[in-house]
XYZ file of C-alpha atoms in Angstrom:
574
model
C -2.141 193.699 -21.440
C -1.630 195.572 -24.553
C -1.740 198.925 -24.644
C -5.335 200.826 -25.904
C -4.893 202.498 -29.717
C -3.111 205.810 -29.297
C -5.353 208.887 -29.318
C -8.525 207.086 -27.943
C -10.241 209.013 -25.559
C -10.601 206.697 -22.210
C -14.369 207.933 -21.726
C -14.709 205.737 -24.849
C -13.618 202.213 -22.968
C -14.795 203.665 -19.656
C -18.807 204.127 -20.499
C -19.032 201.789 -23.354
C -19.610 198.255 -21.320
C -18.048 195.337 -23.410
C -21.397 193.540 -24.184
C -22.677 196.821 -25.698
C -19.458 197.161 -27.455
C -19.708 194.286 -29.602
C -22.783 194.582 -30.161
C -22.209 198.539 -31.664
C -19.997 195.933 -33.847
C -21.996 193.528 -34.919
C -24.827 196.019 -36.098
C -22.735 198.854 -37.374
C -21.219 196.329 -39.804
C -24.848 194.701 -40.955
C -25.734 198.753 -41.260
C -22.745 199.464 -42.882
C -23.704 196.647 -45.430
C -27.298 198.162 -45.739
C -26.479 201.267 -46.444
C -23.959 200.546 -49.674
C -27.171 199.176 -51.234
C -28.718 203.153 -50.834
C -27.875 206.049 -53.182
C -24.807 208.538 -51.453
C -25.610 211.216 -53.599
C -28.055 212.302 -56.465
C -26.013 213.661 -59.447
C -23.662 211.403 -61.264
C -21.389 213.843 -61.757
C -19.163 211.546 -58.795
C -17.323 208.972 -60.092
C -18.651 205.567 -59.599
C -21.893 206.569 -59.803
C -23.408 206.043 -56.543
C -27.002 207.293 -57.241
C -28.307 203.655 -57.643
C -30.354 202.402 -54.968
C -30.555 198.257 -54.569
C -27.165 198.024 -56.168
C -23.578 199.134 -54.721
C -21.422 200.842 -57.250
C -17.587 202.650 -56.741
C -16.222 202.941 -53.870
C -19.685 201.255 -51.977
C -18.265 197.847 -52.663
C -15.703 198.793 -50.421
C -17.360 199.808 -47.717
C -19.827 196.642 -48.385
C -16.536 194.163 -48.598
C -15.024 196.112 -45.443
C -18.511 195.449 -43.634
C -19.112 191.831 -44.843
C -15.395 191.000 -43.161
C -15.937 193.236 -39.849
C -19.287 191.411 -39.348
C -17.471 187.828 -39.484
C -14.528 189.013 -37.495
C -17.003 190.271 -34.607
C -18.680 187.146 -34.826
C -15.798 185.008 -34.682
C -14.662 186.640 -31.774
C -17.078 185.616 -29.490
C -14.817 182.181 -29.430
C -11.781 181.693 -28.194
C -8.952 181.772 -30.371
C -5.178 182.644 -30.640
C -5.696 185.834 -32.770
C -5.864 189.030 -31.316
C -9.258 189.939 -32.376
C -9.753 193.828 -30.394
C -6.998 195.474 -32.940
C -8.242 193.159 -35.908
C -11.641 194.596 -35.566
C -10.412 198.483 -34.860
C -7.994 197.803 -37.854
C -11.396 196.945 -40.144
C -13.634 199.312 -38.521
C -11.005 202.160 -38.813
C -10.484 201.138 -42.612
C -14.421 201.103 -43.843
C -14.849 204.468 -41.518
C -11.775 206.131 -43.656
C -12.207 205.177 -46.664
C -16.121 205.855 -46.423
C -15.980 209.270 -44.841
C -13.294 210.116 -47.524
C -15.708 209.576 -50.749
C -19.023 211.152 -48.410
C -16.986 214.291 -47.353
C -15.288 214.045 -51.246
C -18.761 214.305 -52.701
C -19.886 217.456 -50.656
C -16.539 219.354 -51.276
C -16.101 218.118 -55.135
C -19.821 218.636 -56.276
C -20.735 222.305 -54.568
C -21.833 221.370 -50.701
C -23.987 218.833 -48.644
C -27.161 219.635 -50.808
C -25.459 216.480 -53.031
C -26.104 214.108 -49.934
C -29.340 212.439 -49.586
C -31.011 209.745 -46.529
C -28.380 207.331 -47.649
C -25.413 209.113 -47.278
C -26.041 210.215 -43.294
C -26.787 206.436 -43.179
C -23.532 205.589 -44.580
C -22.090 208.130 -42.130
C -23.446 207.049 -39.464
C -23.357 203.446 -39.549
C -19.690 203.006 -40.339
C -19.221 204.958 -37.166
C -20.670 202.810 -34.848
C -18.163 199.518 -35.438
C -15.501 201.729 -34.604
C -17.042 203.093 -31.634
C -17.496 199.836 -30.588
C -13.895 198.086 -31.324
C -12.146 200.950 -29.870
C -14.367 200.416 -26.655
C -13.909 196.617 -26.397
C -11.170 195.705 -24.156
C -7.829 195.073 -25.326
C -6.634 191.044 -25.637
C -4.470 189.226 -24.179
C -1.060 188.385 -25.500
C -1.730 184.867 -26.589
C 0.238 181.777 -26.819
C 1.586 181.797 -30.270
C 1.917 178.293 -32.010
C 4.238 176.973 -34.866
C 2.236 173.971 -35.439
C -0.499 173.493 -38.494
C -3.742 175.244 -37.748
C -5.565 173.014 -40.670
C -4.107 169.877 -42.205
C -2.140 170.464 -45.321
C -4.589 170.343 -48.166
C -6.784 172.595 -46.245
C -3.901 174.870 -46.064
C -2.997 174.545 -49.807
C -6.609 175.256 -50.360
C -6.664 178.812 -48.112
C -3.462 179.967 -49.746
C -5.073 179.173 -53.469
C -8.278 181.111 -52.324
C -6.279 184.116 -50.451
C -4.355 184.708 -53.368
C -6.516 184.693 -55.945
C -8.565 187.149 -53.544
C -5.565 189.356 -53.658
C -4.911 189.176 -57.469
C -9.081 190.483 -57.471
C -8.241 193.082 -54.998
C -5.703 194.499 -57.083
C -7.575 194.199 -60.491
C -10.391 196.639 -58.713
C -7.161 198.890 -57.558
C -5.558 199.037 -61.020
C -9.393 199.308 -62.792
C -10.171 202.898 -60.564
C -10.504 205.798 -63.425
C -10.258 208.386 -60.769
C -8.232 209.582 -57.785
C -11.409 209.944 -55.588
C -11.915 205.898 -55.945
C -8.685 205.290 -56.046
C -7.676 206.951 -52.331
C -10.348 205.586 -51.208
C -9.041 201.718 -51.800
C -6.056 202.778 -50.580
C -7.660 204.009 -47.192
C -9.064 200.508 -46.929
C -6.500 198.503 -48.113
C -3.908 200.302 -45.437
C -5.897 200.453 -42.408
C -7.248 196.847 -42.929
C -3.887 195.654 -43.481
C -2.797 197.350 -39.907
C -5.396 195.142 -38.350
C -4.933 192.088 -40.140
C -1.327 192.481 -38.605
C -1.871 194.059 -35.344
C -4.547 190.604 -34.996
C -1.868 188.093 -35.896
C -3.872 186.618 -39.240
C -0.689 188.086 -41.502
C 1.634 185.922 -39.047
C -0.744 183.084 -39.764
C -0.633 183.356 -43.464
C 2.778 183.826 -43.328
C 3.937 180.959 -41.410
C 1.420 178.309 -43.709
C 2.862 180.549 -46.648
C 6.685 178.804 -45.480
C 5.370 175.641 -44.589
C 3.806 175.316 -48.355
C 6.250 176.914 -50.104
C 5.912 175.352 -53.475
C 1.985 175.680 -53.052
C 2.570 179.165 -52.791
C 4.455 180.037 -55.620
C 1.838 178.016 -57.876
C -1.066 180.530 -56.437
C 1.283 183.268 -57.419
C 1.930 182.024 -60.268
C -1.983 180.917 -61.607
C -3.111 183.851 -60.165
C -1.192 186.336 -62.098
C -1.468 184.390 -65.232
C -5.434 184.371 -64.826
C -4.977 188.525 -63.759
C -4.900 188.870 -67.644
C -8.266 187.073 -68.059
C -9.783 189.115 -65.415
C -8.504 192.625 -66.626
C -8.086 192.830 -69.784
C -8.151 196.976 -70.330
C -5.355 197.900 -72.702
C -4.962 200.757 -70.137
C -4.456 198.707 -67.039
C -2.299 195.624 -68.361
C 0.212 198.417 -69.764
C 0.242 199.587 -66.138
C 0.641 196.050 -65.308
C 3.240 194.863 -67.679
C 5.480 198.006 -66.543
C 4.715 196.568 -62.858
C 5.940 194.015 -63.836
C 9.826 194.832 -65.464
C 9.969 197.188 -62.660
C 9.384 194.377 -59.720
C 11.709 192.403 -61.696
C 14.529 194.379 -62.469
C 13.898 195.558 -58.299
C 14.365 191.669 -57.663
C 17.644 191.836 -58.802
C 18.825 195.027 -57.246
C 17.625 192.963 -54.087
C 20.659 190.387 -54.592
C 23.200 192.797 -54.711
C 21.662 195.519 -51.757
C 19.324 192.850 -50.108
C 21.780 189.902 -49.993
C 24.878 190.966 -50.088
C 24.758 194.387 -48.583
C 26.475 196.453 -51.405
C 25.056 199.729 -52.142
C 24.777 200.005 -56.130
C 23.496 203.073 -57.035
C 23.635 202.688 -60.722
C 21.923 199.386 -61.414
C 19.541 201.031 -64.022
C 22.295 200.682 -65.910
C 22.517 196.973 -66.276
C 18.455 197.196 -67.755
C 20.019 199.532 -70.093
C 21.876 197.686 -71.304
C 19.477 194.304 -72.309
C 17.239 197.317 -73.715
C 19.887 198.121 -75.825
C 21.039 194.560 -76.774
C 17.390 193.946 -77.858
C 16.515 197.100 -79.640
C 20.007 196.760 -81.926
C 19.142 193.007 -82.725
C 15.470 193.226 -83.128
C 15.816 194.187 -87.038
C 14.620 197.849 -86.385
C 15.370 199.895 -89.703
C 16.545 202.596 -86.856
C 19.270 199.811 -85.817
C 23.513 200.122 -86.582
C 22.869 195.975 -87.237
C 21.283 195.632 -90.567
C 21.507 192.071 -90.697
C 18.299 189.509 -90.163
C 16.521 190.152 -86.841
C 17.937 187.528 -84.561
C 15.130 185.293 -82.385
C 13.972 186.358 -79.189
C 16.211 183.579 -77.511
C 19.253 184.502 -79.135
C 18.470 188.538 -77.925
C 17.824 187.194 -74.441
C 21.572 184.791 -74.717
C 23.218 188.244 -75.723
C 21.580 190.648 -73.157
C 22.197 188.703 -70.402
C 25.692 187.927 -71.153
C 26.455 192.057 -72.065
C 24.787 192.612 -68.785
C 27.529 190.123 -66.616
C 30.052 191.421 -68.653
C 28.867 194.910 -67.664
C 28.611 193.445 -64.267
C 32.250 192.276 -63.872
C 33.826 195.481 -65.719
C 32.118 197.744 -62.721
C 33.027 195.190 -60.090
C 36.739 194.242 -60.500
C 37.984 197.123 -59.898
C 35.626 198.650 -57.267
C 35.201 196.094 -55.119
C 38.165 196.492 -53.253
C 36.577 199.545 -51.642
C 33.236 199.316 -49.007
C 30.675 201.647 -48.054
C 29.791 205.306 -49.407
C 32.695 204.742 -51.654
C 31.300 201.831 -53.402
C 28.070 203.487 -53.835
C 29.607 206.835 -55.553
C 31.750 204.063 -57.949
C 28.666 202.315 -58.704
C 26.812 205.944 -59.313
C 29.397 207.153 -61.640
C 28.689 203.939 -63.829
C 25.511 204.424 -64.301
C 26.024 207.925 -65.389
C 29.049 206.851 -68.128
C 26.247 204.315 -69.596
C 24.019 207.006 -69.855
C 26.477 209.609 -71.346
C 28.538 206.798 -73.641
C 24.814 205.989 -75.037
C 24.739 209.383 -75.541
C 28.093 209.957 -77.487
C 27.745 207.009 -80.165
C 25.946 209.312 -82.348
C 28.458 209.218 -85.247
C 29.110 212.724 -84.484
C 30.815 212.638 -80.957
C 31.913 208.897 -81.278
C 31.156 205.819 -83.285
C 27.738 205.444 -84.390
C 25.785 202.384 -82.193
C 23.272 203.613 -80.442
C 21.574 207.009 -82.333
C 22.245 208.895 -79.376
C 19.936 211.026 -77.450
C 17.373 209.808 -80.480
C 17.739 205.847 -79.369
C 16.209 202.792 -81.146
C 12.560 203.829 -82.070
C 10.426 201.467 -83.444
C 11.501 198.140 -82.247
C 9.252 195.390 -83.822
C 7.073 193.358 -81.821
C 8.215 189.958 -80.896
C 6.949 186.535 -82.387
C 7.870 183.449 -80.676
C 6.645 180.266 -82.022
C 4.867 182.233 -84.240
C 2.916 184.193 -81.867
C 2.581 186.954 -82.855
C 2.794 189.674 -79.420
C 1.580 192.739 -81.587
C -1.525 190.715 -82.195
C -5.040 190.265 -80.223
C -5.509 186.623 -79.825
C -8.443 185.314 -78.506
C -7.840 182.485 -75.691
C -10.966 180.721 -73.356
C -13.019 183.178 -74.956
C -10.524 186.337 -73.871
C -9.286 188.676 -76.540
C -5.780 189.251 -75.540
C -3.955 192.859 -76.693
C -0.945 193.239 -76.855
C -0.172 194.144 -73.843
C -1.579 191.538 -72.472
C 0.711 189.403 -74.415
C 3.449 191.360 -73.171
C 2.121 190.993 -69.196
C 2.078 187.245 -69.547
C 5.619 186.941 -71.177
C 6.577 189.422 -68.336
C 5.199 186.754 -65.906
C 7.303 184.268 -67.038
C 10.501 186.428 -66.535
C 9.406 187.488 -63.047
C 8.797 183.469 -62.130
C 12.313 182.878 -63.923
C 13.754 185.503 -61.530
C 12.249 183.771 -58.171
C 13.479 181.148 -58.942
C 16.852 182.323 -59.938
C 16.856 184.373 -56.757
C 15.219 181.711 -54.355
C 17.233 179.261 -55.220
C 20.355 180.783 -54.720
C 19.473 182.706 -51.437
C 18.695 179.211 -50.159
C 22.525 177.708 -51.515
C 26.168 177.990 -50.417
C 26.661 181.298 -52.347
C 23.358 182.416 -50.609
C 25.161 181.618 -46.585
C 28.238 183.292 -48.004
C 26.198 186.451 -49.636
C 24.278 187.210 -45.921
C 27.910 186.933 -44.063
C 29.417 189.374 -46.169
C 26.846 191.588 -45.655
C 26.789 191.325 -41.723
C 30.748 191.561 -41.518
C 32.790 191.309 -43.979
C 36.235 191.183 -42.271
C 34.296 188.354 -39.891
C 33.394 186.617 -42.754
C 37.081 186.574 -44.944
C 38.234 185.473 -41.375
C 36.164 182.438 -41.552
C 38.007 181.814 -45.426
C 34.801 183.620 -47.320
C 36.601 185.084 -50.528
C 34.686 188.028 -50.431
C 35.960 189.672 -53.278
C 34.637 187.027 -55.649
C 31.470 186.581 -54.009
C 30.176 189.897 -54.183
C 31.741 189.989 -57.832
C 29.191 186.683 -58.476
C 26.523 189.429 -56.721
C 26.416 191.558 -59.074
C 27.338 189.581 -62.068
C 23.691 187.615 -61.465
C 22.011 190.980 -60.514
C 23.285 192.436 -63.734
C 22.015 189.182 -65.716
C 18.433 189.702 -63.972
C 18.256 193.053 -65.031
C 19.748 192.623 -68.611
C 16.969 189.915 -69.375
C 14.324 192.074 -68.187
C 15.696 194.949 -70.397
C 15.708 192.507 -73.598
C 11.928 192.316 -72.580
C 11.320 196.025 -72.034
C 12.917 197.110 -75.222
C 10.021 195.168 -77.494
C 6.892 196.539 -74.163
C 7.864 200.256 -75.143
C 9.138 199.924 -78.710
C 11.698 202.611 -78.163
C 15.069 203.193 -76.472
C 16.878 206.265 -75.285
C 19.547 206.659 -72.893
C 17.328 208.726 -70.488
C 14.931 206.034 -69.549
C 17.988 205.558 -67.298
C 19.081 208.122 -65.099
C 19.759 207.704 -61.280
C 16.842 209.611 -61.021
C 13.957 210.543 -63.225
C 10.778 211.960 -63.527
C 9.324 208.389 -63.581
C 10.823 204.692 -62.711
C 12.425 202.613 -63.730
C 15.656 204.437 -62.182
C 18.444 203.959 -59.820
C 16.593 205.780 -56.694
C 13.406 204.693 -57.324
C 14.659 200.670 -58.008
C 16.660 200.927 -54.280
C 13.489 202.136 -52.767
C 11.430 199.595 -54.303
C 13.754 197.607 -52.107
C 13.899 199.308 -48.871
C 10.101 199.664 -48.844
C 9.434 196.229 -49.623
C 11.855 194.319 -47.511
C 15.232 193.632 -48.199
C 16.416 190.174 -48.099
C 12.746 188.643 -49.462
C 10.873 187.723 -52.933
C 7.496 189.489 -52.085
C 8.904 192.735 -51.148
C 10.459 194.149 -53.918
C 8.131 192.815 -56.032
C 5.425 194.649 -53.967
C 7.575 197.624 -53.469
C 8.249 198.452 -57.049
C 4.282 197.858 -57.730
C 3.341 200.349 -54.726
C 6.026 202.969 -56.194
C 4.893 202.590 -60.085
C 1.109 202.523 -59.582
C 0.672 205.672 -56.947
C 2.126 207.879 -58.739
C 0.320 206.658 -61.859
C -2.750 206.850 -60.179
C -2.736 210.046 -58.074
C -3.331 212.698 -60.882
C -2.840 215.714 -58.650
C 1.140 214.478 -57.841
C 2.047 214.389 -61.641
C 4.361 216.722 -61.343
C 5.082 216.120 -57.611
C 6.789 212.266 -57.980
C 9.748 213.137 -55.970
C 7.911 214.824 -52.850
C 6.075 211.668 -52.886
C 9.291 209.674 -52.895
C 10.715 211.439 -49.916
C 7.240 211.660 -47.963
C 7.146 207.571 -47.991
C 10.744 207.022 -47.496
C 10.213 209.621 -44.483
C 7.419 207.499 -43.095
C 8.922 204.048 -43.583
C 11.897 204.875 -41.772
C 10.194 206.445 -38.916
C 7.469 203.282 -38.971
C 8.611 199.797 -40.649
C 12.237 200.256 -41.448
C 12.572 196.385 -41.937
C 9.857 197.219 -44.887
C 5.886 195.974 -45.480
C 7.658 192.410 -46.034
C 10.624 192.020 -43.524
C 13.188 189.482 -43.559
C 13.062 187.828 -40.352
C 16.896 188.726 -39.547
C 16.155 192.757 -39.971
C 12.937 192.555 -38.111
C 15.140 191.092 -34.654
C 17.441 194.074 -35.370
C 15.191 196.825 -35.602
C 12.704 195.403 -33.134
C 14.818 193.294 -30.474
C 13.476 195.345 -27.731
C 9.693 195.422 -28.385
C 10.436 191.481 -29.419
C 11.727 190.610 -26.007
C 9.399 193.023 -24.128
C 6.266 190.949 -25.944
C 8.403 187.510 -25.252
C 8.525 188.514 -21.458
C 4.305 189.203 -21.124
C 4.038 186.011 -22.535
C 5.926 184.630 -20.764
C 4.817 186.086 -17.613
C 1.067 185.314 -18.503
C 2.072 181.804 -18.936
C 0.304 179.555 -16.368
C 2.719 177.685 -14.778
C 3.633 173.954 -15.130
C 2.808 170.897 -12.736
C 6.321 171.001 -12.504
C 7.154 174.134 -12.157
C 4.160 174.517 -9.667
C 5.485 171.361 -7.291
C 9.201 172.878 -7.281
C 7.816 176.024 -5.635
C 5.951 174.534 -3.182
């Protein structure tokens, strides 16, 4: 049996019988749903405005979304199954009572007291309590007998992936399109609580395992779904949040090869984006540039970025990859501080004059490829596209070229060579792995990653100045916050970083009162991850069996002892 939720009281599972439990479920999510169509308060003073009654507004289609999927998990529980549907239920209930309580008990403290609640809001209250009274009082499930095989047949799973992710790309539209902090914390309270359940029920295991078996299927939902994310939101605002999302993820995606697949600490990898910025910013025809001549095309930028960036790459790695460890990792620091200070220096006062100095490359034209123009609104399907828009989808393009990039080689020769490297190197030169040259190919192709996102990034923010890239700075991209972009997503994977870097940018963005509070944010998540996921929210299969082997073969031996036994087995004993 697994064991209760911590912190429940037993009197809870003790007095509650499970009949009456599920049915606290099944009626505290209809009420749930009921009450989101009821005003919470009477002033509209709180953001979302929730005084409208027939028709749920803010943070009520939350709690109405949250309610909608507890009442079709509780009713799909009452069959059989293999997912663990007791901590998928207290997962859901425990999200829609968070996240609710959190905007009822936010209105009374924001607007002046609990005069600004009305009938609907000790609805709400109460009727988002009563599905988690009853999931924490149903009985806890059995370990069941997991299964590798196809649930559905294969279009059917093509089809669920294509829906799921499109359901995600609309889940973060509504995160990105909260105006306030209140709505905004709220989500989040949902979002992380359901997502506890959803894994503690075995659904994420599900997804994940038709996720590998479809693998090209996937990466098309990705792929349409973030191209149609521009059609869906299209406020200047949000798609600049987006496109820097975007560069961010990417540029993480390559700090992955180097930390993720090859185990080498590189603490100065900003750098390397520095340096495409730069590449693209001198060539773009900017009357701030050192090169007067003709702009060159966006291709050509892209050609030279890139190959500055490996050059870059193999300058810092021949002669400091000789040494492992720490020592490696203050090297790779100390590069990223001489870009920063040589940007610096070519002034024409303290050296020759390339890069302005501490005044950059302002005003970087947009780009026009194929005589689009991306400064321009264009109006596609009916959409009026901004330019940032523009930007976002270009940046979607890079990101897919950097998947593939990265899947393809983690999946290759170099890929096999990369991971033994990074579990023991002396093991791995005993075994004839050159491991000087293939962690010089590391980050020579992490380098080229970041370098073509730079070329990109240059023309997105239309200036460039050396200290965009610091190790560490009020805001990303930098060194610190690229590597933890990595650790919290998963090392080793292609969703992690990407979902890493996107958790790190937008928080911060989005919580107003930690403006000037980045960093204690930064150290309160690394904090937590370490204590609670240190394989990351995406693990690689490899650092999940290290960090969990014990609870793994604990779970592996109630299965196995739960296990009816075989006709065989059950003759040889008799």
């Amino acid at each position: 049996m697994t064991p209760t939720l911590a912190g429940v009281p037993d009197a809870v599972a003790r007095f509650v019988p499970p009949r009456a439990a599920r049915a606290l479920v099944l009626a505290g999510a209809a009420a749930s749903i009921g009450s989101t169509f009821l005003p919470w308060t009477w002033t509209s003073e709180f953001p979302g405005d929730l005084t409208v009654t027939g028709y749920p507004g803010g943070n009520q289609l939350i709690t109405l979304a949250l309610g909608a999927c507890t009442l079709l998990a509780g009713a799909a529980s009452l069959r059989p199954s293999r997912t663990r549907w007791t901590p998928l239920l207290r997962g859901l209930a425990l999200a829609q009572f968070a996240s609710t309580w959190y905007v009822l008990l936010a209105i009374a403290f924001e607007l002046g007291g609990l005069v600004n609640w009305v009938a609907g809001t000790v609805v709400a209250l109460v009727a988002v309590a009563l599905p988690l009274v009853g999931a924490l009082a149903l009985p806890d499930d059995d370990d069941p007998e997991r299964s590798d095989g196809r649930t559905f047949g294969r279009p059917v799973e093509i089809a669920v992936l294509f829906v799921l992710t499109f359901a995600a790309m609309l889940m973060v539209g509504y995160g990105l399109a909260t105006e306030h902090t209140e709505q905004f914390v709220g989500f989040v309270l949902a979002v992380g609580f359901a997502a506890w359940g959803l894994n503690r029920g075995g659904l994420l295991e599900h997804v994940s395992a038709m996720a590998a078996r479809n693998r090209t299927a996937t990466a098309l939902a990705a792929l349409a779904a973030a191209v149609a994310f521009a059609f869906v939101q299209n406020d200047p605002a949000h798609m600049t949040l987006a496109a820097n999302v975007l560069i961010f993820g990417a540029v993480a995606l390559g700090l992955n090869i180097v930390v993720g697949l090859s185990g080498l600490l590189d603490l100065g990898y900003v750098a390397f984006l520095g340096v495409g910025a730069y590449v693209a910013a001198l060539v773009s025809g900017s009357v701030y540039s050192r090169y007067t001549g003709a702009p060159l095309p966006f291709w050509a930028a892209v050609a030279i970025g890139i190959a500055v960036a490996i050059v870059a790459g193999v300058l810092i790695g021949a002669p400091t990859l000789r040494v492992r460890g720490d020592y490696l990792a203050i090297v790779t620091l100390g590069f990223g501080e001489i870009f920063r200070i040589t940007a610096n220096n070519l002034d024409g006062v303290s050296g020759p004059r390339l890069t302005n100095g501490p005044n950059g490359v302002p005003g970087v034209p947009d780009l026009s490829i194929f005589g689009y123009d991306f400064g321009e609104p264009h109006t596609i399907l009916g959409v009026t596209l901004g330019r940032f828009s523009n930007y976002y989808l270009l940046l979607v393009a890079v990101v897919a070229i950097c998947v593939f990039v990265y899947a393809r080689v983690d999946r290759s020769r170099i890929g096999r060579a990369w991971a033994a490297i990074r579990e023991d190197e002396t093991a791995a030169s005993a075994m004839g792995v050159n491991g000087f040259r293939y962690k010089l190919l590391a980050f020579a192709l992490g380098a080229a990653l970041a370098g073509l996102a730079g070329t990109v990034q240059a023309h997105v923010t239309t200036t460039v100045t050396p200290d965009q890239y610091k190790f560490l700075a009020t805001a990303p991209p930098n060194s610190a916050f690229l590597l933890a972009a990595v650790v919290l997503g998963g090392m080793g994977t292609i969703s992690g970083p990407l979902l890493g870097g996107a958790l790190l940018y937008v928080i911060p963005e989005k919580f107003e009162f930690f403006d000037d509070k980045q960093l204690l944010l930064f150290g309160l998540t690394m904090i937590l991850m370490m204590r609670l996921r240190p394989e990351g929210i995406v693990p690689d299969r490899r650092h999940r069996l290290e960090f969990h082997e014990r609870e793994i073969a604990e779970s592996e031996g109630r299965r196995t002892a739960a296990r009816p036994p075989k006709a065989a087995d059950a003759g040889a004993a008799t």
